[in-house]
GROMACS .gro file of C-alpha atoms in nm:
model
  104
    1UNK     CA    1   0.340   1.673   0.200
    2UNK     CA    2   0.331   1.634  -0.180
    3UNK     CA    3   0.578   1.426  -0.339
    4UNK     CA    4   0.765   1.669  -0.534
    5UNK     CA    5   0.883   1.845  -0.186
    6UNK     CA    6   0.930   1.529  -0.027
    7UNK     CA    7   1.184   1.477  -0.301
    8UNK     CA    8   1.381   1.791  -0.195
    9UNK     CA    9   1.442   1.663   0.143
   10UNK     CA   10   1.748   1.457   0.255
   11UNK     CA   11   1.786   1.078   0.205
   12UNK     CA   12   1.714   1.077   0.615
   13UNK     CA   13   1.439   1.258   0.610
   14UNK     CA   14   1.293   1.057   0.255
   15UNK     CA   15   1.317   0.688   0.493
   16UNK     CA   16   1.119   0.901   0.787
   17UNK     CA   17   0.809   0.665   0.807
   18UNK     CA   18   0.634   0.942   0.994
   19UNK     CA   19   0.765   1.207   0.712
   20UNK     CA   20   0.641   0.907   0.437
   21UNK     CA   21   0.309   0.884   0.597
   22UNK     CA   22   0.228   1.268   0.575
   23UNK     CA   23   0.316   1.218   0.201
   24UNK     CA   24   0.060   0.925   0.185
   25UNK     CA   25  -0.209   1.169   0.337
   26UNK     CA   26  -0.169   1.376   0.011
   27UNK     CA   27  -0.227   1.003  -0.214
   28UNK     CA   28  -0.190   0.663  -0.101
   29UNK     CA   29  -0.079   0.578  -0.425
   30UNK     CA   30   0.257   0.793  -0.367
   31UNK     CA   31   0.379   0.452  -0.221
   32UNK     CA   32   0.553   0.396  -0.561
   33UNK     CA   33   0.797   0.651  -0.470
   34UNK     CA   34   0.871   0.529  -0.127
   35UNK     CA   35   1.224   0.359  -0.071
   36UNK     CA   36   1.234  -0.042  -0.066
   37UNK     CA   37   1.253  -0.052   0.347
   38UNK     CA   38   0.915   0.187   0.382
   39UNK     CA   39   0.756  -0.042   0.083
   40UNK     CA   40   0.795  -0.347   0.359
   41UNK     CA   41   0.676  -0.159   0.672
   42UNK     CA   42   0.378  -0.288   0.775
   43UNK     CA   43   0.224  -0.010   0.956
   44UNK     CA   44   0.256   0.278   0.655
   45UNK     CA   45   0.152  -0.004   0.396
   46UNK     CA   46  -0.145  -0.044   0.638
   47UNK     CA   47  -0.175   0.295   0.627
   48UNK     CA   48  -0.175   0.336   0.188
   49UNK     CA   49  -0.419   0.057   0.153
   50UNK     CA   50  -0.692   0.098   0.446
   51UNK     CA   51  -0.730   0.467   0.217
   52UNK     CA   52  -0.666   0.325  -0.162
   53UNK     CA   53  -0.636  -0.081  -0.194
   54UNK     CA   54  -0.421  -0.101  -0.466
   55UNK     CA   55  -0.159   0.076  -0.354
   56UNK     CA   56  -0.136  -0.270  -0.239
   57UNK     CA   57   0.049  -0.329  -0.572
   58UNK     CA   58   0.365  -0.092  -0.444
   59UNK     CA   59   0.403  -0.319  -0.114
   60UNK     CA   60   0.672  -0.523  -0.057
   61UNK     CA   61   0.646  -0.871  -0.191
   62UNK     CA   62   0.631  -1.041   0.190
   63UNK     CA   63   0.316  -0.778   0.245
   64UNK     CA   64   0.143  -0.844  -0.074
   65UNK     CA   65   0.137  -1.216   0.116
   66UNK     CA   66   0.051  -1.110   0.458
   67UNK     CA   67  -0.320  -1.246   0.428
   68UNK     CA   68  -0.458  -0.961   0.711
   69UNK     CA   69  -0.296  -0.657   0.502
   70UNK     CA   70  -0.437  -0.775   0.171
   71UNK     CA   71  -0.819  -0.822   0.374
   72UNK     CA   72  -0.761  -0.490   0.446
   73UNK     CA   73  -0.692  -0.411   0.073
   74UNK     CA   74  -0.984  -0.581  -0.030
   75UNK     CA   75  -1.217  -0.391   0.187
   76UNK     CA   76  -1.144  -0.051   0.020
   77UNK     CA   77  -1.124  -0.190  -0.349
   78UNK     CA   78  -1.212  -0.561  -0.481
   79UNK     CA   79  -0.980  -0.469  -0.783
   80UNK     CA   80  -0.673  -0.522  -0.524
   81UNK     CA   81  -0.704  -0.876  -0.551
   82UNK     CA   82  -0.460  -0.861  -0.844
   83UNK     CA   83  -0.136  -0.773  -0.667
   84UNK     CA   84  -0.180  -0.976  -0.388
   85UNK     CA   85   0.053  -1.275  -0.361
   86UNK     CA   86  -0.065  -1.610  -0.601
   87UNK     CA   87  -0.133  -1.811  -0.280
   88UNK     CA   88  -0.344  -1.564  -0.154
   89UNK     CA   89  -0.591  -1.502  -0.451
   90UNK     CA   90  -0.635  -1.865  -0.405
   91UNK     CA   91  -0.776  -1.862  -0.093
   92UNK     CA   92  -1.142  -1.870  -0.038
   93UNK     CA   93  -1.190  -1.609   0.194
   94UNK     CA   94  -0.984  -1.346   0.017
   95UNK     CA   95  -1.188  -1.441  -0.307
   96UNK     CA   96  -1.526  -1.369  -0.119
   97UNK     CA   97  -1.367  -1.033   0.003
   98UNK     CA   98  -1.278  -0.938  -0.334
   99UNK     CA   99  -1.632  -1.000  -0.427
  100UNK     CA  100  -1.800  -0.834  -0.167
  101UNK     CA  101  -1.598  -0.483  -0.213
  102UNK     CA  102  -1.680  -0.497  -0.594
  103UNK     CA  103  -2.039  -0.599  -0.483
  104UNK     CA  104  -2.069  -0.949  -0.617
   0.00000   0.00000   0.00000
């Protein structure tokens, strides 16, 4: 679904993680538009960053912390590193993921 019809449908319909998702499938970074509750589910975030990792910056502030989403981030695109949480880019692990996706 592209965003501008997603936009036509009802407020229901808009907080349908399944409906979200299909708008996702269009561009993960169509998580800006998604309402604060589907910005904190793990599964669709999951979803948006395993295809684009910084859509990782439109997750909820407890997911841009939860150290196994922002791996999974990292994987697709080093450059995620910024948006995830300040406690995270401090950890060693993340920083060698980072550096691995961008090839350092």
């Amino acid at each position: 679904i592209e965003w501008r019809s997603w936009e036509l449908l009802s407020d229901e319909l808009q907080h349908d993680p399944g409906i979200f998702r299909a708008v996702l499938e269009h561009d993960s970074l169509n998580l800006r538009l998604a309402p604060e509750c589907l910005r904190s589910d793990r599964e669709l975030v999951g979803f948006a960053v395993s295809r684009q990792g910084v859509a990782l910056q439109f997750a909820g502030a407890d997911l841009r912390s939860d150290r196994e989403l922002v791996l999974l981030a990292l994987r697709q695109d080093g450059l995620a590193l910024r948006f995830a949480a300040e406690s995270l880019r401090r950890d060693r692990e993340v920083a060698l993921a980072a550096g691995e996706s961008n090839g350092v």
